[in-house]
Tab-separated table of C-alpha atoms and ligand atoms in Angstrom:
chain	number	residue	atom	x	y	z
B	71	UNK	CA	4.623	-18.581	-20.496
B	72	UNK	CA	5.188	-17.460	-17.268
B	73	UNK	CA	1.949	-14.780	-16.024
B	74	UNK	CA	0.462	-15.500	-19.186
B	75	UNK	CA	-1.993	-12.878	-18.996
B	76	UNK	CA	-4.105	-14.106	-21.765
B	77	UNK	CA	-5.590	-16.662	-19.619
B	78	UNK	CA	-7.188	-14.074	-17.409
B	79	UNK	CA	-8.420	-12.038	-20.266
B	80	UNK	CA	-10.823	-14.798	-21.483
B	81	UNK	CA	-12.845	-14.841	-17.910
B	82	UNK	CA	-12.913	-10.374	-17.217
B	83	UNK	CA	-14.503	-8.052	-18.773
B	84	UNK	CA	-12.482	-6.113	-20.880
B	85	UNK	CA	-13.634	-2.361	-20.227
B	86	UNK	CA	-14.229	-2.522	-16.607
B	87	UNK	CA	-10.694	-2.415	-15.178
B	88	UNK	CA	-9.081	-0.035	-13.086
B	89	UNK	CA	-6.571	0.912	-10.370
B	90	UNK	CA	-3.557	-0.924	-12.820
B	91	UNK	CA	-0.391	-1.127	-10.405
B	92	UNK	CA	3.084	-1.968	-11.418
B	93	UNK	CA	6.353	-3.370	-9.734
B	94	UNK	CA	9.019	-4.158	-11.869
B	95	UNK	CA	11.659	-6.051	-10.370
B	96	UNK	CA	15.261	-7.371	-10.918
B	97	UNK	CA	12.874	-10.619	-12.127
B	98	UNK	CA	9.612	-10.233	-12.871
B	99	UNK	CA	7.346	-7.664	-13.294
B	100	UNK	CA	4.265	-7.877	-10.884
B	101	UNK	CA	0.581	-6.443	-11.844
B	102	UNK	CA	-2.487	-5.481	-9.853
B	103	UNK	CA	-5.813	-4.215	-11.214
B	104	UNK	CA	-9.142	-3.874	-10.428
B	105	UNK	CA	-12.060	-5.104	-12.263
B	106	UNK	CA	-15.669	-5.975	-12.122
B	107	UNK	CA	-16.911	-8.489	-10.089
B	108	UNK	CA	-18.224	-10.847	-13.062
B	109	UNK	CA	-16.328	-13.892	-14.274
B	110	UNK	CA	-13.219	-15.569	-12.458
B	111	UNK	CA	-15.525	-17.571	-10.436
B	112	UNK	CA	-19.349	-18.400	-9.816
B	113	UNK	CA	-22.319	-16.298	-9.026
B	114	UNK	CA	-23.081	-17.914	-6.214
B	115	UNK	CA	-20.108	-16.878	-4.493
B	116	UNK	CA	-20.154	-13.400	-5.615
B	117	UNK	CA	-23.691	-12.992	-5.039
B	118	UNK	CA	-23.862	-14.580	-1.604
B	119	UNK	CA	-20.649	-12.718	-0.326
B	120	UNK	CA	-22.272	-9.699	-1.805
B	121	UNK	CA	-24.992	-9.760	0.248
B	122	UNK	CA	-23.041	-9.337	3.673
B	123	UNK	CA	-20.793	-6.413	1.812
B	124	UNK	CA	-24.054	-4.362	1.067
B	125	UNK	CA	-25.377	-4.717	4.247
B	126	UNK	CA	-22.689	-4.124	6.321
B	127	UNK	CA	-22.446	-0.351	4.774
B	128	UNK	CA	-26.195	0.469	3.979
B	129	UNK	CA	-27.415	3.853	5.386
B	130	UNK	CA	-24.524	5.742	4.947
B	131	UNK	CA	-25.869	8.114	2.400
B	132	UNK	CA	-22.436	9.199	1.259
B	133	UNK	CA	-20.760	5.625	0.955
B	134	UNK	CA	-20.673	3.565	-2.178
B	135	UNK	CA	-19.980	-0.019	-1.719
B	136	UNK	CA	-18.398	-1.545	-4.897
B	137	UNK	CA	-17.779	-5.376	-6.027
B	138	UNK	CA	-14.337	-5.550	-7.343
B	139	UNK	CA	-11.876	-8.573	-7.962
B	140	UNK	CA	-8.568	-8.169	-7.527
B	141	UNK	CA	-6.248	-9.445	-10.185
B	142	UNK	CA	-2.497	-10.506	-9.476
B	143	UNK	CA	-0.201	-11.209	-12.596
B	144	UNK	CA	3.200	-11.859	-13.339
B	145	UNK	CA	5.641	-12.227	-15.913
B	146	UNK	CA	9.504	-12.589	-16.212
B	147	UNK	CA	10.951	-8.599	-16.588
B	148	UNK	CA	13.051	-10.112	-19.162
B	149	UNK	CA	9.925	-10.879	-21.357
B	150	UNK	CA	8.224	-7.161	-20.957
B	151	UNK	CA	6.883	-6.649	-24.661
B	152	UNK	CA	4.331	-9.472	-23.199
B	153	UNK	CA	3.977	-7.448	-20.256
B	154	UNK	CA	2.930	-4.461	-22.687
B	155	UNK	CA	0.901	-6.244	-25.035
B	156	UNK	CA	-1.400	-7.647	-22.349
B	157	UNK	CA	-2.129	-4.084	-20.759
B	158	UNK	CA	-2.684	-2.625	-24.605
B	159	UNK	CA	-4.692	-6.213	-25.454
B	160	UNK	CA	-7.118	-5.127	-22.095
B	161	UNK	CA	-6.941	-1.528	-22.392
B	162	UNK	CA	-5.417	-1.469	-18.947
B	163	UNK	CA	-3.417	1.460	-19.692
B	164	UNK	CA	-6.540	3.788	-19.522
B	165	UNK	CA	-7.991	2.825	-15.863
B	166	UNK	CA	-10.965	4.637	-15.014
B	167	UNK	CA	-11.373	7.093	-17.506
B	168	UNK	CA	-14.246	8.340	-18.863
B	169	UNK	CA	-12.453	8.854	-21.961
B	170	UNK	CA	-10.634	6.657	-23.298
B	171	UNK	CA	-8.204	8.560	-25.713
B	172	UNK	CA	-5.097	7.019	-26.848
B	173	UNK	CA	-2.842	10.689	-26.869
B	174	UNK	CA	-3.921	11.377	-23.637
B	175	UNK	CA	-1.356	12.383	-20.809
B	176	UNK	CA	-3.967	11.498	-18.177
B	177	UNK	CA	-2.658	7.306	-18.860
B	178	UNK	CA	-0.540	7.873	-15.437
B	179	UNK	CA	0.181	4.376	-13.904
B	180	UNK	CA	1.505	4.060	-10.182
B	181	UNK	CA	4.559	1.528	-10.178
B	182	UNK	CA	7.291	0.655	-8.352
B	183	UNK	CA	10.904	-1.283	-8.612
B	184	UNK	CA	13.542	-0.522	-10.297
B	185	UNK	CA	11.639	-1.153	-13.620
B	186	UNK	CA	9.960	2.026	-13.329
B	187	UNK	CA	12.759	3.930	-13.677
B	188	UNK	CA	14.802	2.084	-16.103
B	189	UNK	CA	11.882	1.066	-18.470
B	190	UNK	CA	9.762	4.699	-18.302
B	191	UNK	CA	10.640	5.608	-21.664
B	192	UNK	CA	9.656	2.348	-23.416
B	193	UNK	CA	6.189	2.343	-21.933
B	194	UNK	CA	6.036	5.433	-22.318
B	195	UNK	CA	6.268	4.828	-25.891
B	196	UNK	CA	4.781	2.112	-25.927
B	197	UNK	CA	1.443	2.357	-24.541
B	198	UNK	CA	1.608	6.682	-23.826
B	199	UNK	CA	1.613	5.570	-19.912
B	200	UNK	CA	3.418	7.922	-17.177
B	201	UNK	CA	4.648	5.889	-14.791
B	202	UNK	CA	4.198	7.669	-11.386
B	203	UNK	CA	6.902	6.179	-9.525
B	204	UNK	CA	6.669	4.608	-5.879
B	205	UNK	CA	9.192	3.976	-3.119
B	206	UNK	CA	9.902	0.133	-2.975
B	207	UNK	CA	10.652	0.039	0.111
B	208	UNK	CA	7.631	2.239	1.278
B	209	UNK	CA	5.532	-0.352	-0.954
B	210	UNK	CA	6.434	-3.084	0.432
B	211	UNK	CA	5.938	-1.945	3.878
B	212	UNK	CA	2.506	-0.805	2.528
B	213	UNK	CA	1.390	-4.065	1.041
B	214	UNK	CA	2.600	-6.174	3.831
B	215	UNK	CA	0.713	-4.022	6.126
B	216	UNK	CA	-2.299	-3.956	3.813
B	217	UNK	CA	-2.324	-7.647	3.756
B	218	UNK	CA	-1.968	-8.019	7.363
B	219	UNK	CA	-4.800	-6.487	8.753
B	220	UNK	CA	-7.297	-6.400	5.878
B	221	UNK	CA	-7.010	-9.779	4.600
B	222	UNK	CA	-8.113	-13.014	6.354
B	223	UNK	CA	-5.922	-16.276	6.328
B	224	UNK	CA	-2.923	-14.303	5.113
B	225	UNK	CA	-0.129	-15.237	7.625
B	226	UNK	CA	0.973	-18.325	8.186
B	227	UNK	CA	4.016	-20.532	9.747
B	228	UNK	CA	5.452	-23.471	7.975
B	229	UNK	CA	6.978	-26.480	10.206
B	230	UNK	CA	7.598	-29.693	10.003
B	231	UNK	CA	5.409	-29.940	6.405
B	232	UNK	CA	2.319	-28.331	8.748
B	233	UNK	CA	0.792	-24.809	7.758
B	234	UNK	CA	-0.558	-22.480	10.368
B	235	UNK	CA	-2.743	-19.918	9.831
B	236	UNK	CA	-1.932	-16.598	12.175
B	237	UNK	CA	-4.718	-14.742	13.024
B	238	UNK	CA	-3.140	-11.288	13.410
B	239	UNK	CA	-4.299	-8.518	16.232
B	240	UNK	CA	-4.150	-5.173	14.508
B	241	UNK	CA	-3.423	-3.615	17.995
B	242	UNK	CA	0.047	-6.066	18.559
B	243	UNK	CA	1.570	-6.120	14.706
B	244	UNK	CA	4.792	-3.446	15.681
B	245	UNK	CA	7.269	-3.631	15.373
B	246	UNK	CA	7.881	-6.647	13.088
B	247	UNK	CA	10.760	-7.589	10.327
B	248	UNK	CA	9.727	-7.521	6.959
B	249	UNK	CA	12.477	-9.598	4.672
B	250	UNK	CA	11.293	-9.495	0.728
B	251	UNK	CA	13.383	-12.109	-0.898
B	252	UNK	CA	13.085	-10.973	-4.615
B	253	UNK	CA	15.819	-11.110	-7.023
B	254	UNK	CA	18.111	-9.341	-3.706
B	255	UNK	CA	16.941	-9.063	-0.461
B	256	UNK	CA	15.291	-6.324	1.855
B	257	UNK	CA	15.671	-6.546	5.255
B	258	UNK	CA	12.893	-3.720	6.922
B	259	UNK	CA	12.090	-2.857	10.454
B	260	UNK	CA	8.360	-1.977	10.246
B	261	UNK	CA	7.205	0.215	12.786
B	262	UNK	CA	3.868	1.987	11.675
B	263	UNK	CA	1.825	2.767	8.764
B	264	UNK	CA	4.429	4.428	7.008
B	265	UNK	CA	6.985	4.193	9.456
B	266	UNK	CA	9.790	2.024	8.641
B	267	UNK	CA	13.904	1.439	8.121
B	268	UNK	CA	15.523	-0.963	5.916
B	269	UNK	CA	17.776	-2.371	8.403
B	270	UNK	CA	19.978	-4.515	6.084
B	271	UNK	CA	19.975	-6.506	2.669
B	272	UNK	CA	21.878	-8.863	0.883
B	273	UNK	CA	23.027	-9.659	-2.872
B	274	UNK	CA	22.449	-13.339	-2.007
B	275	UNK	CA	18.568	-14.335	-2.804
B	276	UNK	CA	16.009	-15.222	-5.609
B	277	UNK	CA	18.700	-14.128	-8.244
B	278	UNK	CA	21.289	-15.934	-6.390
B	279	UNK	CA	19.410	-19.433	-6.745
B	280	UNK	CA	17.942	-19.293	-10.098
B	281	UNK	CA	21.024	-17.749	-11.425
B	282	UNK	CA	23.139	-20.223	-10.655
B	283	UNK	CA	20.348	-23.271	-10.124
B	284	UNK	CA	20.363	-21.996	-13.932
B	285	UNK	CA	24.019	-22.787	-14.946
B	286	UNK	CA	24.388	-25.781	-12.670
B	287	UNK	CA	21.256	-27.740	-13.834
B	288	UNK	CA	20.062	-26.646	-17.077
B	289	UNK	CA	16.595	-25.932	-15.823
B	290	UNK	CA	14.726	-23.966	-18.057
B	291	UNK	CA	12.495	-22.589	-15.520
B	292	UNK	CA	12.146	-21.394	-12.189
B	293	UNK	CA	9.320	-23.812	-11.629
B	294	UNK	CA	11.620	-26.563	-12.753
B	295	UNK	CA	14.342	-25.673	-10.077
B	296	UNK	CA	11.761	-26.004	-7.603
B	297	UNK	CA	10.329	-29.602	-8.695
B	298	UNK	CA	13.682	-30.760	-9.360
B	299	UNK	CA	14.891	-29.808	-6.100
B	300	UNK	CA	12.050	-31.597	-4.287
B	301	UNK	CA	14.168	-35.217	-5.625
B	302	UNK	CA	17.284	-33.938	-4.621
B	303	UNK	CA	19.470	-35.091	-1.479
B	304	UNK	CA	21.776	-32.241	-0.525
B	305	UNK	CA	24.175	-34.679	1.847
B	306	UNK	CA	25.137	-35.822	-1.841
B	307	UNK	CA	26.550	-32.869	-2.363
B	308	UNK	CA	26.956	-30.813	1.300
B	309	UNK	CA	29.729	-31.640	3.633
B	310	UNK	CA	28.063	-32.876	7.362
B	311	UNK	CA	29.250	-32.088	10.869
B	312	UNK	CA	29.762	-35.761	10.709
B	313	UNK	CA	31.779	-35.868	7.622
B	314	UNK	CA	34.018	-33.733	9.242
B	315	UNK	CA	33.443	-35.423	12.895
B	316	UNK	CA	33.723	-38.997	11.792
B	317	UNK	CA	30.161	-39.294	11.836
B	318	UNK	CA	30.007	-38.262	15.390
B	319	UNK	CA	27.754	-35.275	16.475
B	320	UNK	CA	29.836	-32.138	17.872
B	321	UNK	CA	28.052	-31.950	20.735
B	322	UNK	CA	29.787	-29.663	23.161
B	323	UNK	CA	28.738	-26.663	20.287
B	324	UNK	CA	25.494	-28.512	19.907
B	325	UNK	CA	26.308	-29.504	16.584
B	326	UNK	CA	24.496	-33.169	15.519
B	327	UNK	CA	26.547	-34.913	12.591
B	328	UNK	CA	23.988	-34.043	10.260
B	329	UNK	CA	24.093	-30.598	10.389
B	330	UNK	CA	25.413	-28.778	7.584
B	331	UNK	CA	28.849	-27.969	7.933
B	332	UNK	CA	29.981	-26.259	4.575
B	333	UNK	CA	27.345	-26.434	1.344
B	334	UNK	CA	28.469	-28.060	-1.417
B	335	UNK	CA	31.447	-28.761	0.538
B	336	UNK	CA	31.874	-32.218	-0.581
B	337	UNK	CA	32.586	-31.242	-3.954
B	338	UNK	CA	36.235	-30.408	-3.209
B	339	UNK	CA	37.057	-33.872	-1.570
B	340	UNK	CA	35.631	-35.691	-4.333
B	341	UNK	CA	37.418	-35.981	-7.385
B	342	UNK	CA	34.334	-35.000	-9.519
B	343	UNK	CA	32.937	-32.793	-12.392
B	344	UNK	CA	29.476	-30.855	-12.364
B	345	UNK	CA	28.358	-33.573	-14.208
B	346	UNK	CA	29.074	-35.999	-11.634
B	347	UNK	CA	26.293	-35.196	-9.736
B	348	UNK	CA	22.752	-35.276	-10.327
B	349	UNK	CA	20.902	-31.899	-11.040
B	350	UNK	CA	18.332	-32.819	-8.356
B	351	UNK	CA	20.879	-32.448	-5.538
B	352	UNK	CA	22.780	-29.534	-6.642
B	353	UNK	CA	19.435	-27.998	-6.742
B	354	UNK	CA	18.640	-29.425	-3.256
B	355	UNK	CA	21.569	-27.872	-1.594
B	356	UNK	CA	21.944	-24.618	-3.614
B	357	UNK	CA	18.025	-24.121	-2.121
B	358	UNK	CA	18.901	-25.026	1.048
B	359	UNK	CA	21.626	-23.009	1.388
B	360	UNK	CA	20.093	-19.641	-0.160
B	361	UNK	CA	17.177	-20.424	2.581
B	362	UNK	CA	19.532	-21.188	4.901
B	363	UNK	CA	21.848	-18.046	4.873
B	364	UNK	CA	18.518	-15.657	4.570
B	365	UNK	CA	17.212	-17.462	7.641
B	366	UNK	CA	20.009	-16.462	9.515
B	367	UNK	CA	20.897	-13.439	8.887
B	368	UNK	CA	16.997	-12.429	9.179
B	369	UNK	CA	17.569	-13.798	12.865
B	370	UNK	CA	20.372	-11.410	13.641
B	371	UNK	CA	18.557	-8.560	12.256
B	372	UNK	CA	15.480	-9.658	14.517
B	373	UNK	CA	18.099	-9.908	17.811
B	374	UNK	CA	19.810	-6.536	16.957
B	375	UNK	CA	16.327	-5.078	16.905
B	376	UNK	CA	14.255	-7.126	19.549
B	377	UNK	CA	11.979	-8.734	17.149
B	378	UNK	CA	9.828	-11.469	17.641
B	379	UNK	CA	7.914	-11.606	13.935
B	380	UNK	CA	9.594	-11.940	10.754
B	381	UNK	CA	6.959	-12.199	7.781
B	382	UNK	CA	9.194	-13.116	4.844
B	383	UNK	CA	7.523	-11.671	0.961
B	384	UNK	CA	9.152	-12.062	-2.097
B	385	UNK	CA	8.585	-14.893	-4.735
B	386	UNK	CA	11.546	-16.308	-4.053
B	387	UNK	CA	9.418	-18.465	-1.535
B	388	UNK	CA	7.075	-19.444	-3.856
B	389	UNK	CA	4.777	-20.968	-1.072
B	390	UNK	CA	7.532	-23.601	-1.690
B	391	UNK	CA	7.392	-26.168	1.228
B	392	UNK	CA	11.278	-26.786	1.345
B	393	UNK	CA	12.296	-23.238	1.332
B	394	UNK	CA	9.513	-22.177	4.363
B	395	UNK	CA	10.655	-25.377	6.381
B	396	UNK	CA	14.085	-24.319	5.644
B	397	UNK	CA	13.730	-20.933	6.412
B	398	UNK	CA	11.515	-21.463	9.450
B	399	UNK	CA	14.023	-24.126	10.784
B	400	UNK	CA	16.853	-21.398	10.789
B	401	UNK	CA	15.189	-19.178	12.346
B	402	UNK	CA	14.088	-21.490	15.449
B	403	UNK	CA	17.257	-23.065	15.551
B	404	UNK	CA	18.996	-19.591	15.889
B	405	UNK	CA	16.851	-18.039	18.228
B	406	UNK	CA	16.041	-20.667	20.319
B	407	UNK	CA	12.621	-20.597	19.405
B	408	UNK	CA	12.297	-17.007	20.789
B	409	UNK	CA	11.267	-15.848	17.353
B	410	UNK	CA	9.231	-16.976	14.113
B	411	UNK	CA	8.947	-16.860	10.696
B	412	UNK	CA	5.853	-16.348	9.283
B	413	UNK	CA	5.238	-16.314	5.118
B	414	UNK	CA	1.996	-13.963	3.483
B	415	UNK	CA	-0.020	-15.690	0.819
B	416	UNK	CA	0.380	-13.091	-1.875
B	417	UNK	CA	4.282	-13.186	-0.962
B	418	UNK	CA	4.995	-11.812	-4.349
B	419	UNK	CA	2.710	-9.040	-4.420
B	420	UNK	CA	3.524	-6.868	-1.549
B	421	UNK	CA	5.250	-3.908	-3.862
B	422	UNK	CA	2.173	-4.441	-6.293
B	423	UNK	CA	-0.279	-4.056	-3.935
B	424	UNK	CA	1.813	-0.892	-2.075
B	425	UNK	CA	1.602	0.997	-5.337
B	426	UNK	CA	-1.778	0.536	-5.847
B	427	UNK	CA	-2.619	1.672	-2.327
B	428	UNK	CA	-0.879	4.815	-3.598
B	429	UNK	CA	-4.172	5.350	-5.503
B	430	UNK	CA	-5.774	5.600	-2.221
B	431	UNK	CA	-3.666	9.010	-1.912
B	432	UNK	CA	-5.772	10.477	-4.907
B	433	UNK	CA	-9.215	10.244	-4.135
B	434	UNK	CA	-9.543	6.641	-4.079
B	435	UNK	CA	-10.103	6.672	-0.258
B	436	UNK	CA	-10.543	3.887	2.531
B	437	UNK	CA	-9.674	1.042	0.025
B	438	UNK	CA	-7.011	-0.129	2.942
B	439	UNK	CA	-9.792	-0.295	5.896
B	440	UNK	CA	-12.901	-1.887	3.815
B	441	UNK	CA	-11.332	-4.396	1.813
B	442	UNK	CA	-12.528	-7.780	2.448
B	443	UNK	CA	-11.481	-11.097	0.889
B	444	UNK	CA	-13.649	-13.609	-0.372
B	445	UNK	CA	-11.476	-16.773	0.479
B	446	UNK	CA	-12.149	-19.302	-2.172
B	447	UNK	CA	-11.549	-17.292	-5.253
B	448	UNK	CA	-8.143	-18.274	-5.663
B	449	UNK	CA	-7.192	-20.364	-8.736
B	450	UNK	CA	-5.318	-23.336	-6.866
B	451	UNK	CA	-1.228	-23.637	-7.910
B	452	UNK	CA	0.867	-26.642	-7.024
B	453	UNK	CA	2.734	-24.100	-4.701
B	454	UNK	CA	0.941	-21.815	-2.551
B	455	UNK	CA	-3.083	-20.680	-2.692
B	456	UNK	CA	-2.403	-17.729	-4.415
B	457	UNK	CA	-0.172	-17.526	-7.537
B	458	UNK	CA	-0.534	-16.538	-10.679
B	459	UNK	CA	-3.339	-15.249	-12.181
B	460	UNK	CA	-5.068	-15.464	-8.992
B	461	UNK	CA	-7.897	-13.312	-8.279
B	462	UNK	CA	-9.427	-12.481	-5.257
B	463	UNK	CA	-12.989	-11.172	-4.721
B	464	UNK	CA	-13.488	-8.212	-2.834
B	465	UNK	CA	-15.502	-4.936	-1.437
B	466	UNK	CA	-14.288	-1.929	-1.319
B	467	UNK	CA	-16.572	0.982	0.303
B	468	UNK	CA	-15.914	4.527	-1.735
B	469	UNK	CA	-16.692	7.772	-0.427
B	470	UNK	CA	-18.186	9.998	-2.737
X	788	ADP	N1	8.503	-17.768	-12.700
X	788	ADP	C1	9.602	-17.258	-12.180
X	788	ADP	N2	10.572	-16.794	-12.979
X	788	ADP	C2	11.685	-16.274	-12.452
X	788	ADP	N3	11.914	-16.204	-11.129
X	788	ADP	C3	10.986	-16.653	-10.295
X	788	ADP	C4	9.770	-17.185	-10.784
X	788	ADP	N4	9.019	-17.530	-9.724
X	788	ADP	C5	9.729	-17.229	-8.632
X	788	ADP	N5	10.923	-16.714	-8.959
X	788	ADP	C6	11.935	-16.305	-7.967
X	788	ADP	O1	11.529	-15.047	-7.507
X	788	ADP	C7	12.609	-14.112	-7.616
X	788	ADP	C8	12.038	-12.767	-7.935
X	788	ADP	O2	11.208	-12.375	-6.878
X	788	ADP	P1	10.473	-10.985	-6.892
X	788	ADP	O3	9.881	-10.788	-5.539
X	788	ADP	O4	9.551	-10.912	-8.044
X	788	ADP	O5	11.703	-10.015	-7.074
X	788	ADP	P2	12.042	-8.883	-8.143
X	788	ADP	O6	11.188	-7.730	-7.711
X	788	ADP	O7	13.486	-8.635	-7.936
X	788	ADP	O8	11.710	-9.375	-9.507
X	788	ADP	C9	13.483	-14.668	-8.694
X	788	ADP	O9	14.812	-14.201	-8.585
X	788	ADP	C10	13.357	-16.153	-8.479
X	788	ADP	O10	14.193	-16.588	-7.441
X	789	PAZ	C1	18.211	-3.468	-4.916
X	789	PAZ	C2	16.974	-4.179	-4.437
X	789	PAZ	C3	16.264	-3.320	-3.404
X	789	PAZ	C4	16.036	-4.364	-5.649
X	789	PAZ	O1	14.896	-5.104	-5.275
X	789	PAZ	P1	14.469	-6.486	-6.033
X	789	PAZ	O2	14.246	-6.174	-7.486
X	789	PAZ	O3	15.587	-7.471	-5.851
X	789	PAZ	O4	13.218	-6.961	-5.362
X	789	PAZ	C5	17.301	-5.578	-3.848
X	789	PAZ	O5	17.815	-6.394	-4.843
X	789	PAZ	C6	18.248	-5.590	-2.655
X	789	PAZ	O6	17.912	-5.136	-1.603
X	789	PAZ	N1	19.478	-6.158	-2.831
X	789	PAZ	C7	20.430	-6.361	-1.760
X	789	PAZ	C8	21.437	-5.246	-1.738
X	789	PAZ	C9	22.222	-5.300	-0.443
X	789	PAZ	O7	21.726	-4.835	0.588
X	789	PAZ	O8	23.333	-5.808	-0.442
C-alpha cells in the first residue's frame, strides 16, 4: 500500500503527536505531524544532536526548546478510508489537546488542496475533524520557502546522472519560479514571504503520465511506471530530427538528428498496434515527453519574468533521475544555460508543510526560523532521500 501508515505507527509513540497537516490533492493525500522525539531512529543521534539544540537557546528564560520529529506520509486520495483509519488508529485527529474528547469541536485540522473542500463532510463524519482550509497556492509558496532557508541539503540540481547540493543565501532567494508538478501543474512567481502570483499552469503533468502510462502499459503502480520506464528506449517509439532529416542533424536551427522531433511520432509511420511495442518504451517516451513539455514551458515563464531559479515540487518528480535530467536538460537547452532547475528533497510535501506552518499563525510561533534538520534520519527510498514515511528529526524553540 502506498503511505502505508501502519509502518510508522509501530516506531512513534502513539499519544505524543501534534501539529497534524493535510493536503489533499488530485492524487494523493499528503500528511505532516509532529511527534516526540523517541523511536524512528537511534539515541545516539537524537541525543547527540540534542545537545547542540539545547545549548544553542539556553538562557532565554521565556524560550522552550522542544525535540520533535517530523513525519511525512502519503497515500493515493483515491484510497482515503486508509487515510482516515490511520489518523483515528494514532489519535491524530486530537493534536495537542489536553483533552482528548471524541465530540469535541476543538478537532480543527489545517489542510489544503482541493480535498479539503470536496472531502470536509466525510471527515467530518468520520473522525469529528474541522478542516480549516488553506490556500494551495499560498502553501506551497510557504513550504518551499520553509524548506529553503530552514532546512540544510534541500536544493539540489540534477545533470548528467550527478546531484548537486545548493547551498541557498537567504538574502538572494527572490524572486524565483516555483513549478509544483502534482496531478496539474502550478507555475508561481515567488517574490516574498507571502508574496507571490501564479503566473501560469497546465493540465499536462503527474495526472497526465500516470493516467495514460496507466492505459498504455498496464502498470499497476506509479512506482512501476517509473522502473519500467528506466528499460525503455523512447527512439523506439519517438520520431528523431534524423528520422525526418535522413539521419542528418538540422543544423542551421541547431537541431542534432537525435533530437526529438514529434513524441511518439513514429507510431503513425509504422503500421503497428499498442501492443506492438514494448511497455518499457511507451513509458520511456510518455516520461520524457511530460518532462519535456514542463521543462519548457517553465523556461518561458522564467524569460517572461527574468528568472534565473526554478525549484520544481510536486511528486510527480519523485527524486526520479530520468525526469530531473530531463527536466534540467530542457531547461539548459532553452535558456542557453542562463537559467536552472533545481528539485527540493521533500518535493511532495511543500502544501503539507505550508499548512502546517499555518499553525504557526495560532500561537505556535517561530517554528519557521528555529527549525533545524537532523540529516540522517531519513528512511532511504530507491528514489530520492526523503519519501515516504520519512521522518526527519528536528528542534523547534517555543515561546511561552
Ligand atoms: N504512489 C503514487 N501514486 C500515484 N501517483 C504518484 C505516486 N507517486 C508519485 N505520483 C505522481 O505524483 C502525482 C501527484 O503529485 P502530488 O504533488 O501529490 O499532486 P496532487 O496534489 O495533485 O495529488 C501523480 O499524478 C503522479 O504523477
Ligand atoms: C488545479 C490544481 C491547482 C490542483 O492542484 P493539484 O491537485 O494538481 O496539485 C492543478 O491541477 C493545476 O494547476 N492544474 C493546471 C490548470 C491550468 O492552469 O491549466
Amino acid at each position: 500500500m502506498e503511505g502505508d501508515g501502519t509502518q510508522d505507527l509501530k516506531h512513534c509513540d502513539r499519544d505524543d503527536v501534534s501539529h497534524l497537516a493535510l493536503d489533499i490533492g488530485g492524487s494523493l493525500i499528503k500528511m505532516v505531524y509532529f511527534s516526540s522525539s523517541s523511536g524512528c531512529s537511534s539515541d545516539d543521534q537524537i541525543n547527540g544532536y540534542l545537545k547542540d539544540g539545547f545549548d544553542v537557546s539556553s538562557g532565554t528564560s521565556n524560550h522552550r526548546v522542544l525535540r520533535r520529529k517530523l513525519h511525512f506520509l502519503k497515500f493515493e486520495t483515491s484510497k482515503i478510508s486508509e487515510c482516515i483509519k490511520f489518523i483515528s488508529s494514532k489519535h491524530l485527529q486530537y493534536g495537542d489537546q489536553d483533552d482528548k474528547d471524541l465530540d469535541s469541536d476543538k478537532n480543527i485540522v489545517k489542510a489544503t488542496g482541493g480535498g479539503a473542500f470536496k472531502f470536509a463532510d466525510l471527515f467530518k463524519e468520520k473522525l469529528g475533524i474541522i478542516l480549516d482550509k488553506v490556500d494551495e497556492m499560498s502553501c506551497l509558496v510557504a513550504g518551499a520557502n520553509f524548506l529553503l532557508k530552514a532546512v540544510n541539503r534541500e536544493a539540489f540540481t540534477y545533470m548528467e546522472s550527478q546531484k548537486d547540493f545548493v547551498q541557498i543565501d537567504h538574502k538572494d532567494l527572490y524572486p524565483y519560479l516555483l513549478v509544483n508538478v502534482g496531478s496539474g501543474v502550478s507555475m508561481i512567481k515567488v517574490n516574498g514571504d507571502n508574496d507571490f502570483e501564479r503566473v501560469s499552469g497546465t493540465s499536462v503533468g503527474g495526472g497526465t503520465f500516470w493516467g495514460l502510462g496507466r492505459l498504455l502499459t498496464k502498470c499497476k503502480s506509479f512506482d512501476e511506471l517509473l522502473e519500467l520506464s528506466h528499460q525503455g528506449n523512447n527512439r523506439v517509439i519517438d520520431m528523431l530530427v534524423g528520422d525526418i532529416y535522413g539521419g542528418t542533424d538540422y543544423s542551421k536551427v541547431g537541431l542534432t538528428s537525435t533530437t526529438i522531433a514529434s513524441s511518439f511520432g513514429k507510431a503513425i509511420s509504422e503500421n503497428k498496434e499498442l501492443d506492438d511495442y514494448r511497455p518499457e518504451d511507451v513509458a520511456r517516451s510518455l516520461l520524457r515527453m511530460i518532462s519535456n513539455n514542463i521543462g519548457q514551458i517553465a523556461y518561458l515563464n522564467a524569460l517572461r519574468f527574468g528568472l534565473k531559479r526554478i525549484f520544481f515540487g510536486g511528486f510527480f518528480i519523485r527524486g526520479h533521475a530520468y525526469t530531473m535530467d530531463t527536466i534540467s536538460v530542457a531547461v539548459n537547452f532553452w535558456s542557453k544555460g542562463e537559467a536552472k532547475a533545481l528539485f527540493l528533497r521533500h518535493e511532495g510535501f511543500l502544501g503539507a508543510l505550508g499548512a502546517f506552518m499555518n499553525y504557526e499563525k495560532n500561537g505556535f510561533t517561530d517554528i519557521g526560523h528555529q527549525f533545524m534538520q537532523q540529516p540522517s534520519a531519513n528512511k532511504s527510498s530507491t528514489h530520492s532521500d526523503v519519501q515516504d514515511n520519512g521522518c526527519i528529526e528536528c528542534r523547534v524553540e517555543v515561546r511561552d
